XYZ file of C-alpha atoms in Angstrom:
390
model
C 0.000 0.000 0.000
C 1.453 3.314 -1.022
C 0.457 6.154 1.280
C 1.712 9.636 1.845
C 0.056 12.613 3.501
C 0.761 16.232 2.650
C -0.181 18.647 5.404
C 0.467 22.092 6.839
C -0.637 23.588 10.104
C -4.085 24.935 9.276
C -7.184 26.430 10.815
C -10.643 24.958 11.206
C -12.925 25.216 8.222
C -16.281 26.689 9.178
C -19.123 24.217 8.942
C -20.910 21.424 10.770
C -18.780 18.782 12.455
C -20.257 15.725 14.147
C -17.040 15.294 16.123
C -15.195 18.100 17.929
C -11.592 18.530 18.996
C -12.740 18.427 22.616
C -14.354 15.033 22.055
C -11.157 13.794 20.385
C -9.127 14.533 23.482
C -5.677 12.980 23.288
C -6.370 11.719 19.735
C -6.391 15.287 18.376
C -3.025 15.575 16.639
C -1.313 16.252 13.340
C -1.842 13.633 10.605
C 0.623 10.747 10.291
C 1.447 8.063 7.732
C -0.303 5.437 9.836
C -3.689 7.184 9.840
C -5.254 4.914 7.201
C -6.027 1.191 7.392
C -6.933 -0.797 4.287
C -8.889 -4.059 4.329
C -8.806 -5.932 1.025
C -11.863 -8.179 1.048
C -13.183 -10.650 -1.490
C -16.159 -8.508 -2.479
C -15.268 -5.024 -1.253
C -12.438 -2.785 -0.070
C -12.748 -0.931 3.218
C -10.785 2.166 4.168
C -10.657 3.422 7.747
C -9.135 6.888 8.250
C -8.575 8.253 11.752
C -11.055 11.088 12.182
C -9.414 13.198 14.894
C -6.313 14.156 12.863
C -8.675 15.155 10.023
C -10.638 17.419 12.379
C -7.419 18.755 13.920
C -6.309 19.804 10.425
C -9.581 21.622 9.806
C -11.924 19.222 8.018
C -14.764 16.817 8.729
C -15.811 13.527 7.135
C -17.912 15.244 4.469
C -14.806 17.049 3.165
C -12.893 13.813 2.495
C -13.519 12.903 -1.159
C -12.833 9.448 -2.607
C -11.311 9.622 -6.119
C -12.925 13.040 -6.711
C -16.407 11.501 -6.734
C -18.940 13.681 -4.919
C -22.303 12.760 -6.481
C -22.537 9.068 -5.475
C -23.796 8.515 -1.906
C -22.152 5.089 -1.643
C -18.722 6.653 -2.215
C -18.938 9.060 0.698
C -17.186 8.515 3.985
C -19.192 7.677 7.105
C -18.088 8.807 10.548
C -17.965 5.960 13.078
C -17.694 7.137 16.694
C -18.508 3.714 18.158
C -14.850 2.722 17.938
C -11.844 4.218 19.700
C -10.362 6.239 18.186
C -13.176 7.351 15.816
C -12.690 6.684 12.101
C -14.133 7.733 8.755
C -15.017 4.603 6.739
C -15.244 4.176 2.988
C -16.594 0.849 1.696
C -16.960 0.122 -2.019
C -17.343 -3.074 -4.090
C -14.646 -4.648 -6.228
C -16.712 -4.499 -9.402
C -14.879 -2.088 -11.658
C -18.048 -0.237 -12.658
C -18.992 0.398 -9.003
C -15.569 0.808 -7.359
C -15.900 4.581 -6.832
C -13.313 5.485 -9.433
C -10.641 3.041 -8.279
C -8.033 2.176 -10.886
C -7.686 -1.485 -11.909
C -4.268 -2.471 -13.289
C -3.311 -6.058 -14.128
C 0.385 -6.946 -14.101
C 2.245 -10.142 -14.993
C 5.392 -11.586 -13.448
C 7.098 -14.983 -13.047
C 5.469 -17.097 -10.360
C 7.020 -17.503 -6.927
C 6.477 -19.905 -4.033
C 3.941 -22.590 -4.877
C 3.575 -21.146 -8.394
C 7.305 -20.957 -9.138
C 6.807 -23.345 -12.075
C 4.652 -20.787 -13.875
C 6.310 -18.198 -16.077
C 3.374 -15.813 -16.048
C 1.264 -15.199 -12.940
C -1.070 -12.206 -13.033
C -1.959 -9.821 -10.207
C -4.632 -7.141 -10.272
C -3.894 -3.953 -8.336
C -6.819 -1.770 -7.272
C -5.806 1.703 -6.144
C -7.041 5.217 -5.559
C -6.819 8.246 -3.274
C -8.924 10.033 -0.675
C -8.331 13.804 -0.793
C -9.451 16.619 1.403
C -11.607 19.318 -0.182
C -10.812 22.878 0.831
C -13.848 25.180 0.496
C -11.716 28.289 0.920
C -12.261 30.884 -1.812
C -9.264 33.075 -2.493
C -5.719 33.215 -3.761
C -4.151 31.423 -0.812
C -5.271 29.019 1.911
C -3.832 28.063 5.261
C -5.582 24.719 5.442
C -3.692 21.481 5.027
C -4.148 19.300 1.973
C -4.577 15.652 2.931
C -4.029 12.738 0.563
C -4.596 9.147 1.626
C -3.448 6.690 -1.024
C -4.611 3.071 -0.941
C -3.977 -0.046 -2.996
C -4.938 -3.716 -2.872
C -3.097 -6.439 -4.776
C -5.049 -9.587 -5.630
C -3.189 -12.579 -7.100
C -5.088 -14.325 -9.874
C -3.655 -17.831 -9.391
C -4.980 -20.232 -6.747
C -4.879 -23.847 -5.658
C -8.328 -25.211 -4.906
C -9.389 -28.688 -3.911
C -12.640 -30.569 -4.142
C -15.339 -30.364 -2.866
C -15.977 -26.913 -1.431
C -19.622 -26.038 -0.861
C -19.623 -23.097 1.526
C -16.375 -21.292 0.849
C -17.969 -17.972 -0.073
C -19.258 -17.527 3.468
C -15.826 -17.887 5.015
C -14.167 -14.802 6.434
C -10.769 -13.877 5.069
C -8.089 -12.449 7.355
C -6.169 -9.821 5.423
C -2.891 -8.160 6.394
C -1.446 -5.021 4.877
C -2.555 -4.543 1.304
C -2.866 -8.144 0.151
C -6.235 -9.513 -0.880
C -7.509 -12.803 -2.230
C -10.380 -14.035 -4.382
C -10.049 -17.619 -3.105
C -13.350 -17.490 -1.220
C -15.209 -16.743 -4.452
C -14.018 -20.063 -5.952
C -15.563 -23.456 -5.376
C -15.356 -26.932 -6.873
C -18.249 -29.350 -7.171
C -18.629 -32.919 -8.438
C -21.663 -34.031 -10.447
C -22.946 -37.319 -11.791
C -24.582 -35.953 -14.959
C -23.383 -34.000 -17.950
C -25.933 -31.255 -17.332
C -24.272 -30.516 -13.979
C -27.560 -30.646 -12.085
C -27.229 -33.777 -9.908
C -24.435 -33.636 -7.294
C -22.259 -36.719 -7.048
C -22.711 -38.420 -3.678
C -19.954 -40.937 -3.023
C -21.135 -43.936 -0.935
C -18.915 -45.382 1.836
C -17.974 -48.355 -0.352
C -17.051 -46.072 -3.219
C -18.226 -45.606 -6.782
C -17.660 -48.115 -9.545
C -14.572 -47.889 -11.691
C -15.059 -46.043 -14.989
C -17.983 -44.060 -13.560
C -17.842 -40.650 -15.242
C -17.187 -37.831 -12.770
C -18.179 -34.343 -13.921
C -16.212 -31.504 -12.287
C -17.120 -27.820 -12.161
C -15.033 -24.926 -10.824
C -17.033 -21.734 -10.545
C -16.417 -18.174 -9.373
C -19.265 -16.487 -7.502
C -19.658 -12.743 -6.906
C -16.595 -12.008 -9.029
C -16.230 -8.914 -11.171
C -17.230 -9.659 -14.765
C -13.840 -8.794 -16.239
C -12.280 -12.110 -15.149
C -12.785 -15.674 -16.373
C -11.854 -18.945 -14.695
C -9.000 -20.895 -16.301
C -7.750 -24.212 -14.926
C -3.979 -24.394 -15.419
C -3.558 -27.870 -13.973
C -5.866 -30.472 -12.441
C -4.547 -33.638 -10.863
C -5.370 -36.329 -8.325
C -3.236 -37.356 -5.368
C -3.540 -40.019 -2.697
C -3.109 -37.393 0.017
C -5.362 -34.397 0.766
C -2.171 -32.380 1.218
C -0.394 -32.951 -2.104
C 3.115 -32.807 -0.648
C 5.442 -35.597 -1.730
C 2.376 -37.604 -2.677
C 1.707 -39.914 -5.587
C -0.240 -37.939 -8.175
C -1.846 -38.370 -11.573
C -2.253 -35.442 -13.992
C -5.686 -35.195 -15.537
C -4.553 -32.269 -17.640
C -1.864 -29.591 -17.734
C -1.038 -27.044 -20.439
C -0.554 -28.817 -23.788
C -1.227 -32.253 -22.298
C -4.426 -34.090 -21.449
C -4.971 -37.644 -20.312
C -6.691 -39.593 -23.049
C -9.728 -40.314 -20.876
C -10.164 -36.732 -19.622
C -12.595 -34.458 -21.457
C -12.234 -30.681 -21.056
C -15.683 -29.234 -21.683
C -15.194 -25.558 -20.845
C -12.089 -23.702 -19.674
C -11.203 -20.006 -19.685
C -14.299 -18.903 -21.592
C -16.594 -17.865 -18.727
C -16.565 -17.664 -14.934
C -16.815 -21.441 -14.735
C -14.682 -24.333 -15.958
C -15.886 -27.880 -16.558
C -14.271 -31.220 -17.315
C -14.929 -34.913 -16.782
C -12.954 -38.105 -16.262
C -13.731 -41.767 -15.519
C -13.178 -43.018 -11.974
C -9.895 -44.905 -11.613
C -7.744 -46.542 -8.947
C -4.193 -45.861 -7.826
C -2.214 -49.072 -8.256
C -0.443 -48.587 -4.934
C -3.856 -49.066 -3.268
C -4.606 -52.360 -5.015
C -4.598 -54.383 -1.786
C -7.076 -52.050 -0.096
C -10.824 -52.442 -0.057
C -11.323 -49.073 -1.741
C -9.089 -46.585 -3.506
C -9.221 -43.064 -2.042
C -7.754 -39.975 -3.666
C -8.237 -36.204 -3.829
C -8.718 -33.816 -6.705
C -6.765 -30.540 -6.924
C -6.879 -27.730 -9.479
C -4.528 -24.783 -9.890
C -6.910 -22.056 -10.969
C -6.132 -18.800 -12.726
C -8.423 -15.783 -12.887
C -7.531 -14.220 -16.217
C -8.803 -11.084 -17.862
C -11.272 -11.963 -20.571
C -9.098 -10.425 -23.278
C -5.970 -12.352 -22.266
C -7.325 -15.799 -21.357
C -6.617 -17.176 -24.811
C -2.860 -16.599 -24.502
C -2.704 -18.810 -21.418
C -4.177 -21.700 -23.417
C -1.330 -21.665 -25.925
C 1.338 -24.365 -25.932
C 4.334 -22.051 -26.247
C 4.538 -21.528 -22.493
C 7.481 -22.608 -20.392
C 7.971 -26.348 -20.317
C 8.111 -26.467 -16.521
C 4.444 -25.546 -16.452
C 3.635 -29.007 -17.801
C 5.614 -30.647 -15.059
C 4.957 -31.195 -11.392
C 4.177 -28.160 -9.279
C 5.403 -28.808 -5.749
C 2.797 -27.756 -3.216
C 4.344 -26.821 0.110
C 2.784 -27.033 3.573
C 1.192 -24.024 5.206
C -0.665 -22.643 2.187
C -3.442 -20.364 3.384
C -5.513 -21.063 0.261
C -5.463 -24.858 0.626
C -9.020 -26.028 1.317
C -9.721 -29.395 2.936
C -11.089 -31.732 0.320
C -13.654 -34.502 0.305
C -12.167 -37.801 -0.918
C -13.110 -39.592 -4.107
C -13.555 -43.289 -3.272
C -13.677 -46.050 -5.903
C -14.605 -49.672 -5.404
C -12.081 -52.469 -5.496
C -11.970 -54.661 -8.579
C -12.555 -57.895 -6.573
C -16.172 -58.249 -7.758
C -14.851 -58.371 -11.301
C -12.381 -61.081 -10.312
C -15.170 -63.121 -8.675
C -17.259 -62.856 -11.809
C -14.304 -64.013 -13.863
C -13.790 -67.026 -11.590
C -17.495 -67.810 -11.785
C -17.349 -67.650 -15.551
C -14.382 -70.002 -15.583
C -16.230 -72.407 -13.302
C -19.216 -72.369 -15.582
C -16.918 -73.002 -18.508
C -15.392 -76.019 -16.686
C -18.824 -77.543 -16.048
C -19.685 -77.145 -19.699
C -16.520 -78.965 -20.709
C -17.302 -81.806 -18.295
C -20.793 -82.219 -19.721
C -19.415 -82.278 -23.252
C -16.869 -84.937 -22.313
C -19.610 -87.086 -20.743
C -21.712 -86.915 -23.867
C -18.732 -87.936 -26.026
C -18.020 -90.948 -23.804
C -21.666 -92.009 -23.920
C -21.716 -91.815 -27.715
C -18.505 -93.861 -27.887
C -20.013 -96.561 -25.650
C -23.092 -96.769 -27.857
C -20.920 -97.126 -30.972
C -18.881 -99.889 -29.358
C -22.032 -101.703 -28.225
C -23.513 -101.469 -31.713
C -20.313 -102.836 -33.231
C -20.330 -105.722 -30.729
C -23.938 -106.639 -31.612
C -23.120 -106.562 -35.297
C -20.117 -108.830 -34.711
C -22.228 -111.358 -32.746
C -24.903 -111.391 -35.444
C -22.312 -111.926 -38.172
C -20.729 -114.801 -36.159
C -24.098 -116.594 -35.814
C -24.729 -116.372 -39.566
C -21.326 -117.966 -40.297
C -22.062 -120.813 -37.809
C -25.334 -121.666 -39.612
C -23.574 -121.877 -42.986
C -21.174 -124.483 -41.620
């Protein structure tokens, strides 16, 4: 957050003030660099400016103007005397059309930390300024000019895990000027291609090759961003650290059984894959694994460039996910049935085949006995005829 305050020793500006210097007491002082606090939320930005230094300098809350906007009631500061010390609050949404004149700038830089394998990770910076308005008419003024600059930086790359149902209601703890959109993202599993029937996994698991339909969606997100899945993979551990994994798709590579239905075109992404088993769990009753997706929020005009295959090769390789990630959401396991029922059916089929062979062999023996008996009768009859001739 960049902030500087320009001020001179001034005099009070005539006019109504809901808070007086006497009521400020010890909090009445000259402005300082620490007089503004910025909270970067998932749906709004909140500014809290200490009121007593503003009054000490000669203004009140109505003379603090956000981004030179004076005709929109929602962009005006509200005095809050229920807290100590009193503050002037500005709250405005993150939607660019309603952000009270805030400037949205998207920058790109090589990824760091858990996204160090990505050559291009975007961040949107939302910034602006609260200025004091001096109603003095004349050539000179002795009132201070106050400027409170604010900025919030939101990364547009996240790791999300299945299946998150109520993430948007979670509160986000924000420090300094860092914000996150992670609580606007959720992942759901469905059993139908229309994405209307949620997939409920029974305790004994789902059958192998059952098609699982996955949807990642952004709720309450400004319309200028789309959802793009950079990498989706399964691991045997809910915390994908040093865990066996299987890539469903990464840039320029897709497993042959994975179908990407929608990705980077709207504020939702969809794909499907057939249920499988990890071979290292072959001696277990069920196979349990977890689905993870590294999700990018890209500007609508630039999403297409992130789909191209000329990106750094490391992006198609393993991304190491370290412990202690604040955006890692506990996942619900995907459980598949063991293949023992198939083995039992195979054995049963073999047994039935063996019985069939035994029956066929019995019939052949019976036919052979009849042929031998017939030949014996013919031989006896022929012998009797020869005896009569002699």
